Amino acid sequence: MANKRILVTGGAGFIGSHLCQYLLKQGDEVLCLDNYFTGSKENVRHLIGHPGFELIRHDVVEPILCEVDQIYNLACPASPIHYQYNPIKTTKTSVIGALNMLGLAKRVKATVLQASTSEVYGDPFVHPQREDYWGNVNPNGLRSCYDEGKRCAEALFFDYHRQHGLNMKVARIFNTYGPRMHPQDGRVVSNFIMQALTGQNITVYGNGLQTRSFCYVDDLVEALVRLMNTPDDFVGPVNLGNPGEFTILELANKVIELTGSQSKIIYKPLPQDDPVQRRPDISLAKEKLNWSPFVQLEEGLKRTITYFKTLR
C-alpha cells in the first residue's frame, strides 16, 4: 500500500503528538495542525525536520484547504480546566471544527475520524458503558460545552455519512494518560503525579470512591489507527479505553507508592456533574479492531511519572 498523506488536527496535543509520531514511523506523511491553545510545539519538536512531517499553526474553527487521504480530528481541549476556560470557544471547536473537517473530507474524498469522548455518556445509568447507550448528559451545566459539543459532532459525522456517503469513523475515547500530558490540565493522573512530586497534598474530590478507567496513550494510538483502517462499512461509534476500573482513592495511593511521596490525601467537594462511574465495554473494539489495551496501570504510571520528573 502506498504511503498516505494524513492530517492530524490537534496534532501538537497530548494524544495528537503520539499519533503523529506513530504515523511517521509507519511511513506516512503527516500534516500536524494545531493552534497551541492546549497543545505545544514542544510535544512535536522531535518530529520537526522529519521529511514526512509538516507543522501548521491553524484553528479548526477556520476552514483549511489541503490534499490528504485521511483526517484524524483530535482538535479540542479535553480537560475540564481547559474546556471550561472558554466554553463558547470549546463548543465552536467541536461543532464548527467538525463541520470544517467533514467539508474538507467530502471535497478531497478522504476518510475522517472523529475523536469523540466517553463524556457523551455523561453520568451514566448503565455500567459499563456500551456504544448503544445514549447517555445521561446535563445539556446546560458547566461541562455541557464539551459533552454536548462532542455529541453534536457525532451527529454531524453520521449525517454526512448518511447524506453524502462520506467515509468516516467515530471513536469514543475514555480516560487516557501518559507522557506529554499537560502538567496543569486538571486531570486526575497529572494532578496526582504533580502533587506527589512536589510534596503537596493529594486532592481527592468527593469520597474518592468514584471510579475511572485509565488507558495508556500508546495503546489508544494503536486503536485509533486500527479503527481508521477498518473497512468502509464499519463507522462506529466504538469505545476505546482500558476496561480496568479503579477508584480515585486507589489511584491516589498508587501514585504515592510509586513516587515515594510523603503527600497526604485531602478531600474536597465533588464538582458539578462529575460522573460517579466510568468504564468502557470494549467488546466491539475487540471484535472489529482485534484490539485490547496492553499496558497495565502500574507500568503506565511509572512511565508517566518518569516523564513528569523531567519537567521539574
PDB file of C-alpha atoms in Angstrom:
ATOM      1  CA  MET A   1       0.000   0.000   0.000  1.00  0.00           C
ATOM      2  CA  ALA A   2       1.308   3.462  -0.919  1.00  0.00           C
ATOM      3  CA  ASN A   3       2.171   5.801   1.918  1.00  0.00           C
ATOM      4  CA  LYS A   4      -0.709   8.034   2.884  1.00  0.00           C
ATOM      5  CA  ARG A   5      -0.880  11.783   3.409  1.00  0.00           C
ATOM      6  CA  ILE A   6      -2.612  12.327   6.741  1.00  0.00           C
ATOM      7  CA  LEU A   7      -3.926  15.431   8.502  1.00  0.00           C
ATOM      8  CA  VAL A   8      -3.972  15.343  12.320  1.00  0.00           C
ATOM      9  CA  THR A   9      -5.853  18.247  13.889  1.00  0.00           C
ATOM     10  CA  GLY A  10      -4.790  18.894  17.455  1.00  0.00           C
ATOM     11  CA  GLY A  11      -1.581  17.201  16.396  1.00  0.00           C
ATOM     12  CA  ALA A  12       0.636  19.053  18.878  1.00  0.00           C
ATOM     13  CA  GLY A  13      -1.559  17.966  21.787  1.00  0.00           C
ATOM     14  CA  PHE A  14      -1.017  15.078  24.160  1.00  0.00           C
ATOM     15  CA  ILE A  15      -2.648  12.296  22.119  1.00  0.00           C
ATOM     16  CA  GLY A  16      -2.110  14.018  18.765  1.00  0.00           C
ATOM     17  CA  SER A  17       1.669  14.197  19.142  1.00  0.00           C
ATOM     18  CA  HIS A  18       1.886  10.467  19.882  1.00  0.00           C
ATOM     19  CA  LEU A  19      -0.349   9.770  16.875  1.00  0.00           C
ATOM     20  CA  CYS A  20       1.832  11.901  14.569  1.00  0.00           C
ATOM     21  CA  GLN A  21       4.902  10.020  15.767  1.00  0.00           C
ATOM     22  CA  TYR A  22       3.239   6.645  15.169  1.00  0.00           C
ATOM     23  CA  LEU A  23       2.112   7.568  11.640  1.00  0.00           C
ATOM     24  CA  LEU A  24       5.561   8.822  10.669  1.00  0.00           C
ATOM     25  CA  LYS A  25       7.121   5.586  11.914  1.00  0.00           C
ATOM     26  CA  GLN A  26       4.851   3.572   9.637  1.00  0.00           C
ATOM     27  CA  GLY A  27       5.963   5.678   6.671  1.00  0.00           C
ATOM     28  CA  ASP A  28       3.081   8.116   6.199  1.00  0.00           C
ATOM     29  CA  GLU A  29       3.301  11.857   5.537  1.00  0.00           C
ATOM     30  CA  VAL A  30       1.792  13.882   8.370  1.00  0.00           C
ATOM     31  CA  LEU A  31       0.316  17.379   8.378  1.00  0.00           C
ATOM     32  CA  CYS A  32       0.123  18.361  12.032  1.00  0.00           C
ATOM     33  CA  LEU A  33      -2.360  21.178  12.635  1.00  0.00           C
ATOM     34  CA  ASP A  34      -2.701  22.972  15.989  1.00  0.00           C
ATOM     35  CA  ASN A  35      -3.479  26.427  17.370  1.00  0.00           C
ATOM     36  CA  TYR A  36      -1.465  25.721  20.567  1.00  0.00           C
ATOM     37  CA  PHE A  37      -4.320  26.518  22.961  1.00  0.00           C
ATOM     38  CA  THR A  38      -3.611  23.324  24.897  1.00  0.00           C
ATOM     39  CA  GLY A  39      -1.102  21.730  22.521  1.00  0.00           C
ATOM     40  CA  SER A  40       2.569  22.683  22.490  1.00  0.00           C
ATOM     41  CA  LYS A  41       5.296  22.830  19.883  1.00  0.00           C
ATOM     42  CA  GLU A  42       7.488  21.075  22.470  1.00  0.00           C
ATOM     43  CA  ASN A  43       5.366  17.954  22.058  1.00  0.00           C
ATOM     44  CA  VAL A  44       6.386  17.632  18.401  1.00  0.00           C
ATOM     45  CA  ARG A  45       9.786  19.331  18.445  1.00  0.00           C
ATOM     46  CA  HIS A  46      11.497  15.956  17.972  1.00  0.00           C
ATOM     47  CA  LEU A  47       9.483  15.465  14.752  1.00  0.00           C
ATOM     48  CA  ILE A  48      10.377  18.823  13.184  1.00  0.00           C
ATOM     49  CA  GLY A  49      12.865  18.198  10.402  1.00  0.00           C
ATOM     50  CA  HIS A  50      11.495  14.753   9.596  1.00  0.00           C
ATOM     51  CA  PRO A  51      10.993  14.714   5.808  1.00  0.00           C
ATOM     52  CA  GLY A  52       7.407  13.479   6.152  1.00  0.00           C
ATOM     53  CA  PHE A  53       6.310  15.958   8.828  1.00  0.00           C
ATOM     54  CA  GLU A  54       4.741  19.381   8.339  1.00  0.00           C
ATOM     55  CA  LEU A  55       3.605  21.616  11.214  1.00  0.00           C
ATOM     56  CA  ILE A  56       0.822  24.133  10.594  1.00  0.00           C
ATOM     57  CA  ARG A  57      -0.432  26.725  13.084  1.00  0.00           C
ATOM     58  CA  HIS A  58      -4.163  26.883  12.445  1.00  0.00           C
ATOM     59  CA  ASP A  59      -7.510  26.875  14.264  1.00  0.00           C
ATOM     60  CA  VAL A  60     -10.044  24.295  13.021  1.00  0.00           C
ATOM     61  CA  VAL A  61     -12.834  26.857  13.502  1.00  0.00           C
ATOM     62  CA  GLU A  62     -11.425  28.398  10.289  1.00  0.00           C
ATOM     63  CA  PRO A  63     -11.573  26.351   7.052  1.00  0.00           C
ATOM     64  CA  ILE A  64      -8.363  24.945   5.602  1.00  0.00           C
ATOM     65  CA  LEU A  65      -7.589  23.557   2.142  1.00  0.00           C
ATOM     66  CA  CYS A  66      -5.164  20.662   1.696  1.00  0.00           C
ATOM     67  CA  GLU A  67      -4.956  17.386  -0.196  1.00  0.00           C
ATOM     68  CA  VAL A  68      -4.983  14.415   2.166  1.00  0.00           C
ATOM     69  CA  ASP A  69      -6.068  10.768   2.239  1.00  0.00           C
ATOM     70  CA  GLN A  70      -7.087  10.622   5.888  1.00  0.00           C
ATOM     71  CA  ILE A  71      -8.034  13.098   8.634  1.00  0.00           C
ATOM     72  CA  TYR A  72      -7.863  12.478  12.378  1.00  0.00           C
ATOM     73  CA  ASN A  73      -9.926  15.218  14.028  1.00  0.00           C
ATOM     74  CA  LEU A  74      -8.497  15.476  17.555  1.00  0.00           C
ATOM     75  CA  ALA A  75      -8.698  19.268  17.934  1.00  0.00           C
ATOM     76  CA  CYS A  76     -10.499  20.263  21.146  1.00  0.00           C
ATOM     77  CA  PRO A  77      -9.453  20.997  24.726  1.00  0.00           C
ATOM     78  CA  ALA A  78     -10.205  17.813  26.656  1.00  0.00           C
ATOM     79  CA  SER A  79      -9.676  18.614  30.341  1.00  0.00           C
ATOM     80  CA  PRO A  80     -12.325  20.402  32.445  1.00  0.00           C
ATOM     81  CA  ILE A  81      -9.999  23.291  33.339  1.00  0.00           C
ATOM     82  CA  HIS A  82      -9.231  23.975  29.690  1.00  0.00           C
ATOM     83  CA  TYR A  83     -12.638  23.391  28.135  1.00  0.00           C
ATOM     84  CA  GLN A  84     -14.423  25.431  30.819  1.00  0.00           C
ATOM     85  CA  TYR A  85     -11.965  28.331  30.461  1.00  0.00           C
ATOM     86  CA  ASN A  86     -13.756  29.467  27.286  1.00  0.00           C
ATOM     87  CA  PRO A  87     -16.859  27.271  26.961  1.00  0.00           C
ATOM     88  CA  ILE A  88     -18.238  29.028  23.873  1.00  0.00           C
ATOM     89  CA  LYS A  89     -14.923  28.500  22.089  1.00  0.00           C
ATOM     90  CA  THR A  90     -14.966  24.847  23.162  1.00  0.00           C
ATOM     91  CA  THR A  91     -18.388  24.308  21.571  1.00  0.00           C
ATOM     92  CA  LYS A  92     -17.311  26.135  18.405  1.00  0.00           C
ATOM     93  CA  THR A  93     -14.184  23.976  18.181  1.00  0.00           C
ATOM     94  CA  SER A  94     -16.232  20.781  18.496  1.00  0.00           C
ATOM     95  CA  VAL A  95     -19.052  21.769  16.150  1.00  0.00           C
ATOM     96  CA  ILE A  96     -17.583  24.190  13.598  1.00  0.00           C
ATOM     97  CA  GLY A  97     -14.287  22.301  13.636  1.00  0.00           C
ATOM     98  CA  ALA A  98     -16.155  19.097  12.832  1.00  0.00           C
ATOM     99  CA  LEU A  99     -18.058  20.809  10.015  1.00  0.00           C
ATOM    100  CA  ASN A 100     -14.825  22.126   8.507  1.00  0.00           C
ATOM    101  CA  MET A 101     -13.115  18.729   8.639  1.00  0.00           C
ATOM    102  CA  LEU A 102     -16.182  16.988   7.220  1.00  0.00           C
ATOM    103  CA  GLY A 103     -16.349  19.513   4.399  1.00  0.00           C
ATOM    104  CA  LEU A 104     -12.663  19.008   3.644  1.00  0.00           C
ATOM    105  CA  ALA A 105     -13.031  15.210   3.694  1.00  0.00           C
ATOM    106  CA  LYS A 106     -16.005  15.425   1.352  1.00  0.00           C
ATOM    107  CA  ARG A 107     -14.120  17.630  -1.124  1.00  0.00           C
ATOM    108  CA  VAL A 108     -10.935  15.546  -1.265  1.00  0.00           C
ATOM    109  CA  LYS A 109     -12.637  12.155  -0.703  1.00  0.00           C
ATOM    110  CA  ALA A 110     -10.669  11.455   2.472  1.00  0.00           C
ATOM    111  CA  THR A 111     -11.673   9.194   5.349  1.00  0.00           C
ATOM    112  CA  VAL A 112     -12.167  11.247   8.511  1.00  0.00           C
ATOM    113  CA  LEU A 113     -12.032  10.008  12.104  1.00  0.00           C
ATOM    114  CA  GLN A 114     -13.725  11.938  14.899  1.00  0.00           C
ATOM    115  CA  ALA A 115     -12.117  11.777  18.333  1.00  0.00           C
ATOM    116  CA  SER A 116     -15.270  11.691  20.412  1.00  0.00           C
ATOM    117  CA  THR A 117     -15.281  11.007  24.131  1.00  0.00           C
ATOM    118  CA  SER A 118     -16.710   8.914  26.930  1.00  0.00           C
ATOM    119  CA  GLU A 119     -18.226  12.209  28.135  1.00  0.00           C
ATOM    120  CA  VAL A 120     -21.059  11.639  25.639  1.00  0.00           C
ATOM    121  CA  TYR A 121     -22.360   9.131  28.219  1.00  0.00           C
ATOM    122  CA  GLY A 122     -22.473  11.831  30.928  1.00  0.00           C
ATOM    123  CA  ASP A 123     -23.073  10.453  34.432  1.00  0.00           C
ATOM    124  CA  PRO A 124     -24.190   7.031  33.215  1.00  0.00           C
ATOM    125  CA  PHE A 125     -27.041   4.873  34.487  1.00  0.00           C
ATOM    126  CA  VAL A 126     -25.605   1.916  32.527  1.00  0.00           C
ATOM    127  CA  HIS A 127     -22.352   0.292  33.661  1.00  0.00           C
ATOM    128  CA  PRO A 128     -20.042  -0.486  31.956  1.00  0.00           C
ATOM    129  CA  GLN A 129     -20.890   1.811  29.072  1.00  0.00           C
ATOM    130  CA  ARG A 130     -21.771   0.237  25.712  1.00  0.00           C
ATOM    131  CA  GLU A 131     -21.931   2.110  22.425  1.00  0.00           C
ATOM    132  CA  ASP A 132     -25.702   1.650  22.195  1.00  0.00           C
ATOM    133  CA  TYR A 133     -26.256   3.591  25.445  1.00  0.00           C
ATOM    134  CA  TRP A 134     -27.490   7.139  24.713  1.00  0.00           C
ATOM    135  CA  GLY A 135     -26.134   8.666  27.897  1.00  0.00           C
ATOM    136  CA  ASN A 136     -27.271  10.889  30.771  1.00  0.00           C
ATOM    137  CA  VAL A 137     -25.926  14.359  29.978  1.00  0.00           C
ATOM    138  CA  ASN A 138     -26.804  17.729  31.502  1.00  0.00           C
ATOM    139  CA  PRO A 139     -27.421  19.997  28.461  1.00  0.00           C
ATOM    140  CA  ASN A 140     -26.808  23.263  30.328  1.00  0.00           C
ATOM    141  CA  GLY A 141     -24.214  22.519  33.026  1.00  0.00           C
ATOM    142  CA  LEU A 142     -20.579  23.524  33.387  1.00  0.00           C
ATOM    143  CA  ARG A 143     -19.428  20.517  31.330  1.00  0.00           C
ATOM    144  CA  SER A 144     -22.064  20.916  28.603  1.00  0.00           C
ATOM    145  CA  CYS A 145     -19.787  22.846  26.242  1.00  0.00           C
ATOM    146  CA  TYR A 146     -17.628  19.735  25.908  1.00  0.00           C
ATOM    147  CA  ASP A 147     -20.202  16.963  26.389  1.00  0.00           C
ATOM    148  CA  GLU A 148     -22.843  18.422  24.066  1.00  0.00           C
ATOM    149  CA  GLY A 149     -20.262  19.758  21.618  1.00  0.00           C
ATOM    150  CA  LYS A 150     -18.918  16.243  21.135  1.00  0.00           C
ATOM    151  CA  ARG A 151     -22.424  14.778  20.903  1.00  0.00           C
ATOM    152  CA  CYS A 152     -23.315  17.306  18.197  1.00  0.00           C
ATOM    153  CA  ALA A 153     -20.093  16.484  16.340  1.00  0.00           C
ATOM    154  CA  GLU A 154     -21.045  12.801  16.339  1.00  0.00           C
ATOM    155  CA  ALA A 155     -24.462  13.694  14.907  1.00  0.00           C
ATOM    156  CA  LEU A 156     -22.798  15.694  12.123  1.00  0.00           C
ATOM    157  CA  PHE A 157     -20.453  12.834  11.261  1.00  0.00           C
ATOM    158  CA  PHE A 158     -23.313  10.361  10.948  1.00  0.00           C
ATOM    159  CA  ASP A 159     -25.407  12.826   8.917  1.00  0.00           C
ATOM    160  CA  TYR A 160     -22.522  13.377   6.474  1.00  0.00           C
ATOM    161  CA  HIS A 161     -22.149   9.604   6.218  1.00  0.00           C
ATOM    162  CA  ARG A 162     -25.868   9.061   5.533  1.00  0.00           C
ATOM    163  CA  GLN A 163     -26.441  12.116   3.334  1.00  0.00           C
ATOM    164  CA  HIS A 164     -23.181  12.225   1.352  1.00  0.00           C
ATOM    165  CA  GLY A 165     -21.810   8.689   1.684  1.00  0.00           C
ATOM    166  CA  LEU A 166     -18.719  10.082   3.435  1.00  0.00           C
ATOM    167  CA  ASN A 167     -16.195   7.553   4.735  1.00  0.00           C
ATOM    168  CA  MET A 168     -15.896   8.287   8.442  1.00  0.00           C
ATOM    169  CA  LYS A 169     -15.187   6.724  11.835  1.00  0.00           C
ATOM    170  CA  VAL A 170     -16.172   7.751  15.378  1.00  0.00           C
ATOM    171  CA  ALA A 171     -14.000   6.801  18.367  1.00  0.00           C
ATOM    172  CA  ARG A 172     -15.251   7.352  21.909  1.00  0.00           C
ATOM    173  CA  ILE A 173     -12.075   7.871  23.905  1.00  0.00           C
ATOM    174  CA  PHE A 174     -12.053   7.086  27.620  1.00  0.00           C
ATOM    175  CA  ASN A 175      -9.538   8.455  30.161  1.00  0.00           C
ATOM    176  CA  THR A 176      -6.092   8.383  28.590  1.00  0.00           C
ATOM    177  CA  TYR A 177      -2.776   9.202  30.240  1.00  0.00           C
ATOM    178  CA  GLY A 178       0.950   9.114  29.567  1.00  0.00           C
ATOM    179  CA  PRO A 179       3.973  11.291  28.690  1.00  0.00           C
ATOM    180  CA  ARG A 180       3.224  14.761  27.240  1.00  0.00           C
ATOM    181  CA  MET A 181       0.090  15.257  29.307  1.00  0.00           C
ATOM    182  CA  HIS A 182      -0.167  18.935  30.207  1.00  0.00           C
ATOM    183  CA  PRO A 183       1.057  19.216  33.834  1.00  0.00           C
ATOM    184  CA  GLN A 184      -1.665  21.746  34.687  1.00  0.00           C
ATOM    185  CA  ASP A 185      -4.557  20.230  32.786  1.00  0.00           C
ATOM    186  CA  GLY A 186      -6.516  19.434  35.938  1.00  0.00           C
ATOM    187  CA  ARG A 187      -6.995  15.769  35.061  1.00  0.00           C
ATOM    188  CA  VAL A 188      -6.673  13.266  37.834  1.00  0.00           C
ATOM    189  CA  VAL A 189      -3.489  11.438  36.736  1.00  0.00           C
ATOM    190  CA  SER A 190      -1.490  14.593  36.047  1.00  0.00           C
ATOM    191  CA  ASN A 191      -2.888  16.275  39.187  1.00  0.00           C
ATOM    192  CA  PHE A 192      -1.897  13.418  41.460  1.00  0.00           C
ATOM    193  CA  ILE A 193       1.568  12.975  39.948  1.00  0.00           C
ATOM    194  CA  MET A 194       2.418  16.681  40.081  1.00  0.00           C
ATOM    195  CA  GLN A 195       1.120  16.976  43.657  1.00  0.00           C
ATOM    196  CA  ALA A 196       3.070  13.902  44.732  1.00  0.00           C
ATOM    197  CA  LEU A 197       6.325  15.005  43.093  1.00  0.00           C
ATOM    198  CA  THR A 198       6.139  18.486  44.632  1.00  0.00           C
ATOM    199  CA  GLY A 199       5.134  17.282  48.100  1.00  0.00           C
ATOM    200  CA  GLN A 200       1.694  18.881  48.019  1.00  0.00           C
ATOM    201  CA  ASN A 201      -1.445  17.314  49.441  1.00  0.00           C
ATOM    202  CA  ILE A 202      -3.185  14.929  47.028  1.00  0.00           C
ATOM    203  CA  THR A 203      -6.598  16.446  46.257  1.00  0.00           C
ATOM    204  CA  VAL A 204      -9.425  13.910  46.042  1.00  0.00           C
ATOM    205  CA  TYR A 205     -12.879  15.199  45.155  1.00  0.00           C
ATOM    206  CA  GLY A 206     -15.872  13.620  46.864  1.00  0.00           C
ATOM    207  CA  ASN A 207     -15.198  10.461  48.892  1.00  0.00           C
ATOM    208  CA  GLY A 208     -12.751   9.075  46.330  1.00  0.00           C
ATOM    209  CA  LEU A 209     -14.912   6.020  45.651  1.00  0.00           C
ATOM    210  CA  GLN A 210     -15.962   7.207  42.190  1.00  0.00           C
ATOM    211  CA  THR A 211     -14.332   5.056  39.523  1.00  0.00           C
ATOM    212  CA  ARG A 212     -12.397   5.658  36.329  1.00  0.00           C
ATOM    213  CA  SER A 213     -10.612   3.534  33.749  1.00  0.00           C
ATOM    214  CA  PHE A 214      -7.178   4.610  32.553  1.00  0.00           C
ATOM    215  CA  CYS A 215      -5.760   3.777  29.112  1.00  0.00           C
ATOM    216  CA  TYR A 216      -2.084   4.324  28.337  1.00  0.00           C
ATOM    217  CA  VAL A 217      -1.587   6.588  25.334  1.00  0.00           C
ATOM    218  CA  ASP A 218       0.386   4.060  23.227  1.00  0.00           C
ATOM    219  CA  ASP A 219      -2.496   1.597  23.449  1.00  0.00           C
ATOM    220  CA  LEU A 220      -5.001   4.279  22.448  1.00  0.00           C
ATOM    221  CA  VAL A 221      -2.998   5.408  19.406  1.00  0.00           C
ATOM    222  CA  GLU A 222      -2.754   1.821  18.179  1.00  0.00           C
ATOM    223  CA  ALA A 223      -6.554   1.566  18.433  1.00  0.00           C
ATOM    224  CA  LEU A 224      -7.157   4.851  16.592  1.00  0.00           C
ATOM    225  CA  VAL A 225      -5.002   3.738  13.651  1.00  0.00           C
ATOM    226  CA  ARG A 226      -6.679   0.333  13.526  1.00  0.00           C
ATOM    227  CA  LEU A 227     -10.112   1.998  13.548  1.00  0.00           C
ATOM    228  CA  MET A 228      -9.158   4.399  10.752  1.00  0.00           C
ATOM    229  CA  ASN A 229      -8.112   1.472   8.567  1.00  0.00           C
ATOM    230  CA  THR A 230     -11.167  -0.734   9.074  1.00  0.00           C
ATOM    231  CA  PRO A 231     -13.409  -1.415   6.051  1.00  0.00           C
ATOM    232  CA  ASP A 232     -15.612   1.484   4.941  1.00  0.00           C
ATOM    233  CA  ASP A 233     -18.797  -0.202   6.154  1.00  0.00           C
ATOM    234  CA  PHE A 234     -17.663  -0.034   9.786  1.00  0.00           C
ATOM    235  CA  VAL A 235     -18.034   3.520  11.110  1.00  0.00           C
ATOM    236  CA  GLY A 236     -18.562   3.108  14.855  1.00  0.00           C
ATOM    237  CA  PRO A 237     -19.014   4.611  17.313  1.00  0.00           C
ATOM    238  CA  VAL A 238     -16.537   2.396  19.117  1.00  0.00           C
ATOM    239  CA  ASN A 239     -15.327   2.686  22.713  1.00  0.00           C
ATOM    240  CA  LEU A 240     -11.548   2.940  23.078  1.00  0.00           C
ATOM    241  CA  GLY A 241     -10.211   2.665  26.592  1.00  0.00           C
ATOM    242  CA  ASN A 242      -8.942   0.303  29.255  1.00  0.00           C
ATOM    243  CA  PRO A 243     -11.739  -1.629  30.995  1.00  0.00           C
ATOM    244  CA  GLY A 244      -9.700  -1.937  34.200  1.00  0.00           C
ATOM    245  CA  GLU A 245     -11.686   0.031  36.803  1.00  0.00           C
ATOM    246  CA  PHE A 246     -10.114   1.824  39.770  1.00  0.00           C
ATOM    247  CA  THR A 247     -11.423   4.149  42.434  1.00  0.00           C
ATOM    248  CA  ILE A 248      -9.866   7.583  42.586  1.00  0.00           C
ATOM    249  CA  LEU A 249      -8.601   6.701  46.067  1.00  0.00           C
ATOM    250  CA  GLU A 250      -6.834   3.615  44.684  1.00  0.00           C
ATOM    251  CA  LEU A 251      -5.168   5.778  42.051  1.00  0.00           C
ATOM    252  CA  ALA A 252      -4.043   8.323  44.657  1.00  0.00           C
ATOM    253  CA  ASN A 253      -2.479   5.634  46.834  1.00  0.00           C
ATOM    254  CA  LYS A 254      -0.762   4.024  43.834  1.00  0.00           C
ATOM    255  CA  VAL A 255       0.784   7.357  42.769  1.00  0.00           C
ATOM    256  CA  ILE A 256       2.010   7.973  46.342  1.00  0.00           C
ATOM    257  CA  GLU A 257       3.552   4.484  46.395  1.00  0.00           C
ATOM    258  CA  LEU A 258       5.279   4.792  43.001  1.00  0.00           C
ATOM    259  CA  THR A 259       6.665   8.293  43.644  1.00  0.00           C
ATOM    260  CA  GLY A 260       7.725   7.557  47.229  1.00  0.00           C
ATOM    261  CA  SER A 261       5.961  10.781  48.190  1.00  0.00           C
ATOM    262  CA  GLN A 262       5.090  11.898  51.715  1.00  0.00           C
ATOM    263  CA  SER A 263       1.977  13.652  50.423  1.00  0.00           C
ATOM    264  CA  LYS A 264      -1.267  13.322  52.392  1.00  0.00           C
ATOM    265  CA  ILE A 265      -4.703  12.815  50.834  1.00  0.00           C
ATOM    266  CA  ILE A 266      -7.231  15.588  51.438  1.00  0.00           C
ATOM    267  CA  TYR A 267     -10.870  15.674  50.365  1.00  0.00           C
ATOM    268  CA  LYS A 268     -12.826  18.426  48.599  1.00  0.00           C
ATOM    269  CA  PRO A 269     -16.434  18.645  47.325  1.00  0.00           C
ATOM    270  CA  LEU A 270     -17.274  16.799  44.104  1.00  0.00           C
ATOM    271  CA  PRO A 271     -17.566  19.147  41.069  1.00  0.00           C
ATOM    272  CA  GLN A 272     -20.908  19.580  39.290  1.00  0.00           C
ATOM    273  CA  ASP A 273     -21.939  16.666  37.026  1.00  0.00           C
ATOM    274  CA  ASP A 274     -18.763  14.702  37.792  1.00  0.00           C
ATOM    275  CA  PRO A 275     -19.520  11.076  36.784  1.00  0.00           C
ATOM    276  CA  VAL A 276     -19.671   8.523  39.601  1.00  0.00           C
ATOM    277  CA  GLN A 277     -18.679   5.591  37.364  1.00  0.00           C
ATOM    278  CA  ARG A 278     -16.824   5.370  34.094  1.00  0.00           C
ATOM    279  CA  ARG A 279     -15.684   2.133  32.432  1.00  0.00           C
ATOM    280  CA  PRO A 280     -15.854   1.121  28.776  1.00  0.00           C
ATOM    281  CA  ASP A 281     -17.287  -2.045  27.382  1.00  0.00           C
ATOM    282  CA  ILE A 282     -14.719  -2.709  24.638  1.00  0.00           C
ATOM    283  CA  SER A 283     -16.334  -5.823  23.144  1.00  0.00           C
ATOM    284  CA  LEU A 284     -16.835  -4.022  19.821  1.00  0.00           C
ATOM    285  CA  ALA A 285     -13.198  -2.887  19.655  1.00  0.00           C
ATOM    286  CA  LYS A 286     -12.048  -6.437  20.357  1.00  0.00           C
ATOM    287  CA  GLU A 287     -14.312  -7.799  17.610  1.00  0.00           C
ATOM    288  CA  LYS A 288     -13.797  -5.194  14.891  1.00  0.00           C
ATOM    289  CA  LEU A 289     -10.248  -3.972  15.587  1.00  0.00           C
ATOM    290  CA  ASN A 290      -8.763  -7.098  17.169  1.00  0.00           C
ATOM    291  CA  TRP A 291      -7.589  -4.690  19.871  1.00  0.00           C
ATOM    292  CA  SER A 292      -7.397  -4.575  23.621  1.00  0.00           C
ATOM    293  CA  PRO A 293      -5.067  -2.472  25.771  1.00  0.00           C
ATOM    294  CA  PHE A 294      -1.710  -3.963  26.710  1.00  0.00           C
ATOM    295  CA  VAL A 295      -0.105  -1.587  29.237  1.00  0.00           C
ATOM    296  CA  GLN A 296      -1.245  -2.112  32.825  1.00  0.00           C
ATOM    297  CA  LEU A 297      -1.858   0.873  35.121  1.00  0.00           C
ATOM    298  CA  GLU A 298       1.243   0.466  37.295  1.00  0.00           C
ATOM    299  CA  GLU A 299       3.598   0.250  34.308  1.00  0.00           C
ATOM    300  CA  GLY A 300       1.903   3.192  32.584  1.00  0.00           C
ATOM    301  CA  LEU A 301       2.093   5.291  35.725  1.00  0.00           C
ATOM    302  CA  LYS A 302       5.808   4.544  36.094  1.00  0.00           C
ATOM    303  CA  ARG A 303       6.464   5.792  32.541  1.00  0.00           C
ATOM    304  CA  THR A 304       4.298   8.870  33.111  1.00  0.00           C
ATOM    305  CA  ILE A 305       5.984   9.704  36.420  1.00  0.00           C
ATOM    306  CA  THR A 306       9.389   9.451  34.732  1.00  0.00           C
ATOM    307  CA  TYR A 307       8.213  11.990  32.140  1.00  0.00           C
ATOM    308  CA  PHE A 308       6.830  14.420  34.727  1.00  0.00           C
ATOM    309  CA  LYS A 309      10.127  14.292  36.636  1.00  0.00           C
ATOM    310  CA  THR A 310      11.831  15.773  33.571  1.00  0.00           C
ATOM    311  CA  LEU A 311       9.550  18.832  33.766  1.00  0.00           C
ATOM    312  CA  ARG A 312      10.551  19.841  37.291  1.00  0.00           C
TER     313      ARG A 312
END
